XYZ file of C-alpha atoms in Angstrom:
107
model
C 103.371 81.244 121.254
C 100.934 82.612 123.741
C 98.969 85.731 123.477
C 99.179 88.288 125.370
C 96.076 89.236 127.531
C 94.080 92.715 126.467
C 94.934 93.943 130.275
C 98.782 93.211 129.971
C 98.788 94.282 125.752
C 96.725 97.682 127.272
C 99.629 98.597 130.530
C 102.560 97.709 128.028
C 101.143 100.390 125.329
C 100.155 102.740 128.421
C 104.003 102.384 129.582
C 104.799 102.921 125.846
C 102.617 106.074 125.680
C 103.692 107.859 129.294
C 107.742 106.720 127.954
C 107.416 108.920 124.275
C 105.142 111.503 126.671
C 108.547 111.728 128.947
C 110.980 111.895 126.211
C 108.555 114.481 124.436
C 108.654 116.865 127.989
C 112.017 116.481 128.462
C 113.195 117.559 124.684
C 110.708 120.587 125.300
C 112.304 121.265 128.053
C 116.129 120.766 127.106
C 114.840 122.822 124.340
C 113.491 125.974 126.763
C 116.787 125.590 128.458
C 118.919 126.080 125.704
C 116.970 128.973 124.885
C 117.745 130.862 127.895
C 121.134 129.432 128.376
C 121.702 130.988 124.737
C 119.842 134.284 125.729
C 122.292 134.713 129.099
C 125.394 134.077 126.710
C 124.441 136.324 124.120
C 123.444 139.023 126.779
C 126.873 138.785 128.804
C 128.664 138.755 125.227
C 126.676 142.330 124.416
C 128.896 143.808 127.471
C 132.694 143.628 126.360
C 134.489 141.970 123.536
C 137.804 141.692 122.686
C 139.571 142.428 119.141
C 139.216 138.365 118.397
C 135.434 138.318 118.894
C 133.300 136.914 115.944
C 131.397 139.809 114.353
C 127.761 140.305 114.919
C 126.470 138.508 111.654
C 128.869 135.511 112.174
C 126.747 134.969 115.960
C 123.340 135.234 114.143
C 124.310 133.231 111.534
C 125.281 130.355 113.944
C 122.197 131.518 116.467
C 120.005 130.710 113.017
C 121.522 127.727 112.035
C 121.563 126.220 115.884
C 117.627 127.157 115.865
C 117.046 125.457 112.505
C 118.800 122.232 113.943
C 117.285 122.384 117.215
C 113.584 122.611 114.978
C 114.839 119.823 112.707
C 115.325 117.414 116.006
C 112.271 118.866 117.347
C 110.304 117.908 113.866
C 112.225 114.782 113.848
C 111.504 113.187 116.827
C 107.536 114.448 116.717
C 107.300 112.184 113.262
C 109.021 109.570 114.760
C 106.375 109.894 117.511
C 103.563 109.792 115.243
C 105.415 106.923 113.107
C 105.552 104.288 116.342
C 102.112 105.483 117.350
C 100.966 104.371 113.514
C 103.349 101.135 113.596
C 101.645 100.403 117.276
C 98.381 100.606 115.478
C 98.839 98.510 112.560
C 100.429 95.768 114.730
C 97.686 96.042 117.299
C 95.307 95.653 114.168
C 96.942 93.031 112.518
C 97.237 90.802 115.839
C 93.331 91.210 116.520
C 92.615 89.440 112.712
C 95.807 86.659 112.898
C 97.214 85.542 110.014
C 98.686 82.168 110.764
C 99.686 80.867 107.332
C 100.693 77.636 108.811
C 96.684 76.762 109.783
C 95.658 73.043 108.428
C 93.140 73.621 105.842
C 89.608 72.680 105.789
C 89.848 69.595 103.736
């Protein structure tokens, strides 16, 4: 199989870079949305309830436990990040040396 040249191996981990860079914003930003989507709710709910409203420390307890989840993704997808990034490099590493097991031997 051919190699791939340094110029082509450099745009494709570029593109590879600026895609996790994207999907990074756009969690951060689904992320500040929810936030004030969740502070517009809770601010209209302050201003009437009816008899069949959940009580005031069943909402934080579900405001907590949708924060903890939303951190959890956030965490998630940053080590997942960092995982590919480390993957990238080992490959990237391991391609520069070759290790063709299937080379004739000097005899």
């Amino acid at each position: 199989a051919k190699a791939l040249s340094p110029e082509v191996e450099e745009a494709r981990r570029r593109a590879e870079e600026a895609r996790l860079q994207a999907n990074k914003d756009a969690a951060e930003r689904q992320a500040r949305e929810n936030a004030e989507k969740r502070r517009r709710m809770e601010e209209a709910g302050s201003k009437g309830r009816d008899a069949k409203a959940l009580s005031p420390e069943v909402e934080e307890a579900r405001r907590r436990a949708e924060e903890a989840r939303l951190q959890a993704n956030k965490d998630a997808a940053e080590r997942q990040a960092r995982e590919n990034a480390e993957k990238r490099r080992r490959m990237e590493e391991a391609g520069s040396k070759g290790r063709d097991a299937k080379a004739l031997s000097p005899e």
